[in-house]
mmCIF file of C-alpha atoms in Angstrom:
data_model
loop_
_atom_site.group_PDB
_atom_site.id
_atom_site.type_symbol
_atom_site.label_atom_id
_atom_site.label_comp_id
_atom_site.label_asym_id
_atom_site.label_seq_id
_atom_site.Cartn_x
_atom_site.Cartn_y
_atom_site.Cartn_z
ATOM 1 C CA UNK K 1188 8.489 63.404 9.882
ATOM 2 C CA UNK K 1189 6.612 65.105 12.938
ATOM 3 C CA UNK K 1190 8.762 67.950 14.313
ATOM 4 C CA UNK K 1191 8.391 69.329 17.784
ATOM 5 C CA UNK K 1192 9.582 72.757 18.680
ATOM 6 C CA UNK K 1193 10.296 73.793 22.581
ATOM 7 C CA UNK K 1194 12.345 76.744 23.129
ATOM 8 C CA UNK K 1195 15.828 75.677 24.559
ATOM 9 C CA UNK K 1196 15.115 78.222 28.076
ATOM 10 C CA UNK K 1197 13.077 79.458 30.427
ATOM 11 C CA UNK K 1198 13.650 81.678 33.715
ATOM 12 C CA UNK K 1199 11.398 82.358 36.169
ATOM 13 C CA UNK K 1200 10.985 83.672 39.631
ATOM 14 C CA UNK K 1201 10.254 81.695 42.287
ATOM 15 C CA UNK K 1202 6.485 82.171 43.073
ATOM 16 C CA UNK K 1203 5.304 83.115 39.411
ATOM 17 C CA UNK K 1204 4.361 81.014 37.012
ATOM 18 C CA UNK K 1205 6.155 79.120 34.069
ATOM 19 C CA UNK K 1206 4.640 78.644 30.772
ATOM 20 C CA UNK K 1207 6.848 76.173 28.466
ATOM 21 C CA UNK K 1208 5.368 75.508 24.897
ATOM 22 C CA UNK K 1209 5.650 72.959 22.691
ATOM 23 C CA UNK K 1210 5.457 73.847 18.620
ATOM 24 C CA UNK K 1211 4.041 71.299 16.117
ATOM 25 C CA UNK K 1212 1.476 71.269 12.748
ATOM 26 C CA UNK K 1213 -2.118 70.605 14.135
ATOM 27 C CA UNK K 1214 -0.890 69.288 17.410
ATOM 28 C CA UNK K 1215 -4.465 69.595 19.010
ATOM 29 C CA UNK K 1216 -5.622 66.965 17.004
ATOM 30 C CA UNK K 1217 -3.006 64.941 18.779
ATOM 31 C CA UNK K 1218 -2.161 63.928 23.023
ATOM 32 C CA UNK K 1219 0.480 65.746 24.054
ATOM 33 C CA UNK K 1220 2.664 64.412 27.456
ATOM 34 C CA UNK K 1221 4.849 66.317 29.235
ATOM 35 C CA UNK K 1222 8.098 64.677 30.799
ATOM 36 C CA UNK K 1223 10.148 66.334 33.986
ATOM 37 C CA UNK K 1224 13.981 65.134 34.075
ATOM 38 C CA UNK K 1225 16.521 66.549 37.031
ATOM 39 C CA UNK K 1226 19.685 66.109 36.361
ATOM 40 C CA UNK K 1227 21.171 62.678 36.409
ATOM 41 C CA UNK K 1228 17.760 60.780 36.746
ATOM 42 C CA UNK K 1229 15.489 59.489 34.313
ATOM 43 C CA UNK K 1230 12.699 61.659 33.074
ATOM 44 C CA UNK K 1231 9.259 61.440 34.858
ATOM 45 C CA UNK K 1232 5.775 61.981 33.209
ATOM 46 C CA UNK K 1233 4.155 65.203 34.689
ATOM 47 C CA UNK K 1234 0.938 65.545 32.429
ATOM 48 C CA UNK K 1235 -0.114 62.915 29.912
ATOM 49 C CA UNK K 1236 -2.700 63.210 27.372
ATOM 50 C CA UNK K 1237 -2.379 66.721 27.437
ATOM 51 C CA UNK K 1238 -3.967 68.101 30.550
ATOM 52 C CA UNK K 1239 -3.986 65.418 33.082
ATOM 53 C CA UNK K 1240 -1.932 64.687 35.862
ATOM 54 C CA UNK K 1241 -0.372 61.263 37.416
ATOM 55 C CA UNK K 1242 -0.738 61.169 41.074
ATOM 56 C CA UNK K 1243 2.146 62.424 43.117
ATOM 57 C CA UNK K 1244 2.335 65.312 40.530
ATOM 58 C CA UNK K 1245 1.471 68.598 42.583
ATOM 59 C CA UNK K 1246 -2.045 70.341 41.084
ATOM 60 C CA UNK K 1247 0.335 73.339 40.094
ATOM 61 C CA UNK K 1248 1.325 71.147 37.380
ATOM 62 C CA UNK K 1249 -1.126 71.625 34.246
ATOM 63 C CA UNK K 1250 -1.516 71.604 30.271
ATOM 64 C CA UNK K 1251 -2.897 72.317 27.557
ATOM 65 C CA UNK K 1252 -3.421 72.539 23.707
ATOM 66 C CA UNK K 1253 -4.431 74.673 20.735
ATOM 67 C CA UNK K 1254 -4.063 75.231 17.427
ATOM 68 C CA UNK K 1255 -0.455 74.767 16.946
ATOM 69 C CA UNK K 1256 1.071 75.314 20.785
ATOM 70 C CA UNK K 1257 0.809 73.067 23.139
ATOM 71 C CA UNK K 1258 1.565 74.271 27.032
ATOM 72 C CA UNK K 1259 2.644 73.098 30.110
ATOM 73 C CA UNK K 1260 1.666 75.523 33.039
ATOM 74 C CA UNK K 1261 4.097 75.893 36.450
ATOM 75 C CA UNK K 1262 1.976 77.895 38.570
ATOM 76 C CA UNK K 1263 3.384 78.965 41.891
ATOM 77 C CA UNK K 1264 6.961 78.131 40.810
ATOM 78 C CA UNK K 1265 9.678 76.420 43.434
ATOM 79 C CA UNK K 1266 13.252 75.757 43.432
ATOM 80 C CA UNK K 1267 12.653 72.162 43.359
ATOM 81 C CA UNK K 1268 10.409 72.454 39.620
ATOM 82 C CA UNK K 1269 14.217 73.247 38.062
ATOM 83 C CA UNK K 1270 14.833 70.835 35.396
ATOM 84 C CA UNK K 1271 14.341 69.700 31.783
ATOM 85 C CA UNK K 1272 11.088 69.560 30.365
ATOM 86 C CA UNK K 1273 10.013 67.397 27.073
ATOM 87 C CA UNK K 1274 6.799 67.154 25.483
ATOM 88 C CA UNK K 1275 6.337 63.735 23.234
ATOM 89 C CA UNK K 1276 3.980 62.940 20.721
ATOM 90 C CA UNK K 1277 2.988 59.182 18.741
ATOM 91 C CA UNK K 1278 3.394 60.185 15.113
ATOM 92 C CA UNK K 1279 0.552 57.845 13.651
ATOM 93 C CA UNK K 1280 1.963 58.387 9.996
ATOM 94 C CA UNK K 1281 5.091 56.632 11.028
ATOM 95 C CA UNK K 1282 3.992 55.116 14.070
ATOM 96 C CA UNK K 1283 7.230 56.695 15.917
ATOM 97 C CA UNK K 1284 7.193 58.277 18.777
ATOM 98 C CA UNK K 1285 8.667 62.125 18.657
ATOM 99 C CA UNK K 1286 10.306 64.529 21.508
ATOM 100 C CA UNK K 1287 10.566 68.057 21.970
ATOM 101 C CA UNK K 1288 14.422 69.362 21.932
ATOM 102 C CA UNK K 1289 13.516 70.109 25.671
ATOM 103 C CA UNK K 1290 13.650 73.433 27.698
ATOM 104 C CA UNK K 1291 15.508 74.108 30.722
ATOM 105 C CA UNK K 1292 13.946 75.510 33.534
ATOM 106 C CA UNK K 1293 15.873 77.682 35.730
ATOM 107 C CA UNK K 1294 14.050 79.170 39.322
ATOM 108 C CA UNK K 1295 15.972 82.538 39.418
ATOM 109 C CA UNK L 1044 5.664 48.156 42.298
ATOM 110 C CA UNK L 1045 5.881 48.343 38.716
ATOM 111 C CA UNK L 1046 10.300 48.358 37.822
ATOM 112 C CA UNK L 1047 11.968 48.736 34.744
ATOM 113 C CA UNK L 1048 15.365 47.350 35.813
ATOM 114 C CA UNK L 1049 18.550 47.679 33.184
ATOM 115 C CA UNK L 1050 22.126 46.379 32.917
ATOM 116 C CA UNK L 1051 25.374 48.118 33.777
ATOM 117 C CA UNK L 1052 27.398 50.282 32.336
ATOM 118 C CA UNK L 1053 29.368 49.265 29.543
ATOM 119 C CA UNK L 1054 32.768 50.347 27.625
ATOM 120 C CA UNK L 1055 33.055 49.407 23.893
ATOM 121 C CA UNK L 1056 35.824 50.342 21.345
ATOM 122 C CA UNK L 1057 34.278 51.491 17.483
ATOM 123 C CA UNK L 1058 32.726 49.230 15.455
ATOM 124 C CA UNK L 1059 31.644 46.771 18.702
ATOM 125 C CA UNK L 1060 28.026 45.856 19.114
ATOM 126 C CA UNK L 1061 26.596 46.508 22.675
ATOM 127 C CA UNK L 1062 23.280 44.553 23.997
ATOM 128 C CA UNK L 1063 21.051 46.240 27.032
ATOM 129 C CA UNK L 1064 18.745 44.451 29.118
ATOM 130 C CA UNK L 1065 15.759 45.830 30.426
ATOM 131 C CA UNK L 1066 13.834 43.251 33.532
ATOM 132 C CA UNK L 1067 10.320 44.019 34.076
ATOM 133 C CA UNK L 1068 9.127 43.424 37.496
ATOM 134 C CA UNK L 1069 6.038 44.101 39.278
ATOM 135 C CA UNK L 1070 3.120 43.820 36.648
ATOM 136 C CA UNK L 1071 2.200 41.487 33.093
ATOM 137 C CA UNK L 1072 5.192 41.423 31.131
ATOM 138 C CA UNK L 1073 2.919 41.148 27.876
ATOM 139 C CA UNK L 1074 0.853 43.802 28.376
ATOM 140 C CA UNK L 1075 2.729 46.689 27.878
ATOM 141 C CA UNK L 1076 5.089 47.652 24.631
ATOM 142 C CA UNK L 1077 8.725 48.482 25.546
ATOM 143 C CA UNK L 1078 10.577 51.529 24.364
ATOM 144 C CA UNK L 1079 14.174 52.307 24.004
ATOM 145 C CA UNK L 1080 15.301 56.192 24.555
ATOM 146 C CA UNK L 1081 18.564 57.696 24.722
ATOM 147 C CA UNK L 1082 20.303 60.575 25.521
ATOM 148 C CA UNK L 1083 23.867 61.704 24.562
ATOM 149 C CA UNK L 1084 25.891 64.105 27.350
ATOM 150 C CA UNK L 1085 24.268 67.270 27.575
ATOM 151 C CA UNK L 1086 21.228 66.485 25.000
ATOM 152 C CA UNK L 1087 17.497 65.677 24.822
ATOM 153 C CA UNK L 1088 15.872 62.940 24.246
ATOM 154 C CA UNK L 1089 15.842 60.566 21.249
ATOM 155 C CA UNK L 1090 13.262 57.851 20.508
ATOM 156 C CA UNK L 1091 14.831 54.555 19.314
ATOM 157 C CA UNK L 1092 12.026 51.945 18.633
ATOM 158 C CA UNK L 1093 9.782 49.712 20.895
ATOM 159 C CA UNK L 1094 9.259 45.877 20.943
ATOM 160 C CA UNK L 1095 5.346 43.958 21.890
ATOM 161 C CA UNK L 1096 6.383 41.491 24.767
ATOM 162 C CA UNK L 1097 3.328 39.932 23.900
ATOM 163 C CA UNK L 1098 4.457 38.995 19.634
ATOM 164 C CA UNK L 1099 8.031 40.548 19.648
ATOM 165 C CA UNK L 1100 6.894 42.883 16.996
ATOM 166 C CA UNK L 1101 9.064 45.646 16.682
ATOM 167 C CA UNK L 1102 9.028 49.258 15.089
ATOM 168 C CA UNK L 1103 12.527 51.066 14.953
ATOM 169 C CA UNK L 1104 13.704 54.827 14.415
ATOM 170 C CA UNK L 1105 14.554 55.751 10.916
ATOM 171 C CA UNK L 1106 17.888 56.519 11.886
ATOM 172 C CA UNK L 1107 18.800 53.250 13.887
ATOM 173 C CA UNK L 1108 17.454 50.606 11.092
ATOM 174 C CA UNK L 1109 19.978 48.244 10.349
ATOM 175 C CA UNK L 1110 22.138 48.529 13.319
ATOM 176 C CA UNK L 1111 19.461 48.283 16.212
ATOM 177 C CA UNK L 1112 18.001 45.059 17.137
ATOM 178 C CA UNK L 1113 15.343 44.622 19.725
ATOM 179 C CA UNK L 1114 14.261 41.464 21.273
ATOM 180 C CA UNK L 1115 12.437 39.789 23.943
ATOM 181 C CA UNK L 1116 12.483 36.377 26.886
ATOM 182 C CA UNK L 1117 9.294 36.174 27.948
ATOM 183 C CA UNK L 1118 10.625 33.552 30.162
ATOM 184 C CA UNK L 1119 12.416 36.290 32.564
ATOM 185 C CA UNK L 1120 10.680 39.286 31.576
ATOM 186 C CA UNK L 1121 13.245 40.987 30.107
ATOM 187 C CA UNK L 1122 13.820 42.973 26.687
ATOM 188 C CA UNK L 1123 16.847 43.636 25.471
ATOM 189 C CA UNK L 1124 18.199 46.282 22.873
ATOM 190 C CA UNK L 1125 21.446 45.415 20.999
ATOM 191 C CA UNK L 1126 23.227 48.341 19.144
ATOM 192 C CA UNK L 1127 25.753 47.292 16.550
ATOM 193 C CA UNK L 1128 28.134 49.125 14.657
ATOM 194 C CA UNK L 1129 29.207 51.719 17.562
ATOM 195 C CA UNK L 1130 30.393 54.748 16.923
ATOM 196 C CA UNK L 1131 31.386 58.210 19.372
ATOM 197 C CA UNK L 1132 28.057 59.353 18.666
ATOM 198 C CA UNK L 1133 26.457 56.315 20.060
ATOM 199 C CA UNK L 1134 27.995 57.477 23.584
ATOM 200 C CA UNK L 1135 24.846 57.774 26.091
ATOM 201 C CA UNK L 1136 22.463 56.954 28.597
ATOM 202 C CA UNK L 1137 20.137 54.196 27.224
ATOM 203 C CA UNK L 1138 16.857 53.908 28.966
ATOM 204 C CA UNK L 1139 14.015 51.092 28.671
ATOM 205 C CA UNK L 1140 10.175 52.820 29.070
ATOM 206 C CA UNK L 1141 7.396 51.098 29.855
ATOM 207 C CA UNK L 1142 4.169 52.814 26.789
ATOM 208 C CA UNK L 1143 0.926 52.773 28.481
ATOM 209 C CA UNK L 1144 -1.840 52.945 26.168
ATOM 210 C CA UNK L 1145 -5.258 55.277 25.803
ATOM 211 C CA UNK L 1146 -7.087 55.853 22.700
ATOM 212 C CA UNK L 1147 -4.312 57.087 20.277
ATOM 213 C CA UNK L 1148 -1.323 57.634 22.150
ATOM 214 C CA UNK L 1149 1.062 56.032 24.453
ATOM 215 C CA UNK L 1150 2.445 57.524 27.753
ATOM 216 C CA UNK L 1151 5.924 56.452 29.290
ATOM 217 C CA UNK L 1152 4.519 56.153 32.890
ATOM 218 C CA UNK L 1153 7.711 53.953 34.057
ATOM 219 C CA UNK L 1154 11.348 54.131 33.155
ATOM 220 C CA UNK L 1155 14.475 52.291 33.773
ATOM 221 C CA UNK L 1156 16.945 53.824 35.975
ATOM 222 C CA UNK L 1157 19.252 54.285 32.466
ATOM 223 C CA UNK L 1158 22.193 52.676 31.036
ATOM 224 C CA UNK L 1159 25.700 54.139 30.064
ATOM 225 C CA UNK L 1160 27.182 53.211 27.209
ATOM 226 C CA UNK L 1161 30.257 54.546 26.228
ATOM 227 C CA UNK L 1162 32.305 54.406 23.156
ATOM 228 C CA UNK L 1163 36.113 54.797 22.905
ATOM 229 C CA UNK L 1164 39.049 53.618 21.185
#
């Protein structure tokens, strides 16, 4: 099965940017989205189809995808961007959907 | 606007089946596949299976088939996800998701507000 690799952290100073991958065989040839979850609420989608953005989502939010990394891109971090972050994949071999473990974003 | 809304909470002892609903409200019930995703206390997310509205065709995890069941009332727009055969493990936050569809992938672009289920002798 499709495995997904995030690291489990991330720290950054309020004002720089945050750059949170997302590990997995070949996954440019698939669309990557990107899910923001605060604690106690249910997750919401932040970039979809690997670089594009919902409306309501502020333009510091972006993504993208090579080789074997996928990104999502915090520019300009704020205190209110703390949170978990998941990327998600379809798995067409299975036709399952797959998460990241999810990475934990802490504004220092 | 486009809701996702869920059951209660709900307390079951080992070995009890539990059943979620999930109501849609606010756009074409048949349209859209369903998802279920949980999360256990301090975890990530795990991918369950989805349902079609539209044929009540389902696809299920690996690691859920033969205790997850996931049906639909197209009558009252709802979709419900029954676990059976509960165990500690099976102790989290169960959330319905709305897939939207482009090309090759599928997008949860609405959620339920989540479910608790909690398992306990």
């Amino acid at each position: 099965s499709y495995v997904l690799t995030q690291p489990p952290s991330l720290s950054v100073a309020p004002g720089k940017a945050a750059r949170i991958t997302c590990g997995g065989y070949n996954i440019e040839t698939r669309s990557v989205h990107w899910y923001q979850q605060r604690p106690g609420q249910a997750p919401v989608v932040v970039i979809y189809y690997d670089s594009d953005r919902p409306s309501g989502i502020p333009e510091r939010f972006s993504g993208s995808s090579s080789g074997n990394t996928a990104t999502l891109t915090i520019s300009r971090v704020e205190a209110g961007d703390e949170a978990d972050y998941y990327c998600q994949v379809w798995d067409s071999s299975s036709d399952h959907m797959v998460f990241g473990g999810g990475t934990k974003l802490t504004v220092l | 606007q486009v809701q996702l809304v869920q059951s209660g909470a709900e307390v079951k002892k080992p070995g009890a089946s539990v059943k979620v609903s999930c109501k849609a409200v606010g756009y074409t019930f048949t349209t859209y596949y369903i998802h279920w995703v949980r999360q256990a206390p301090g975890q990530g997310l795990e991918w369950m299976g989805k349902i079609s509205p539209s044929s009540g065709s389902t696809t299920y995890a690996q690691k859920f088939q033969g205790r997850i069941t996931m049906t639909r009332d197209s009558s009252t727009s709802t979709v419900y996800m029954q676990l059976s055969s509960l165990r500690s493990e099976d102790t989290a936050v169960y959330y319905c998701a709305r897939g939207y569809s482009y090309g090759y992938s599928e997008v949860f672009d609405y959620w339920g507000q989540g479910s608790l289920v909690t398992v306990s002798s």
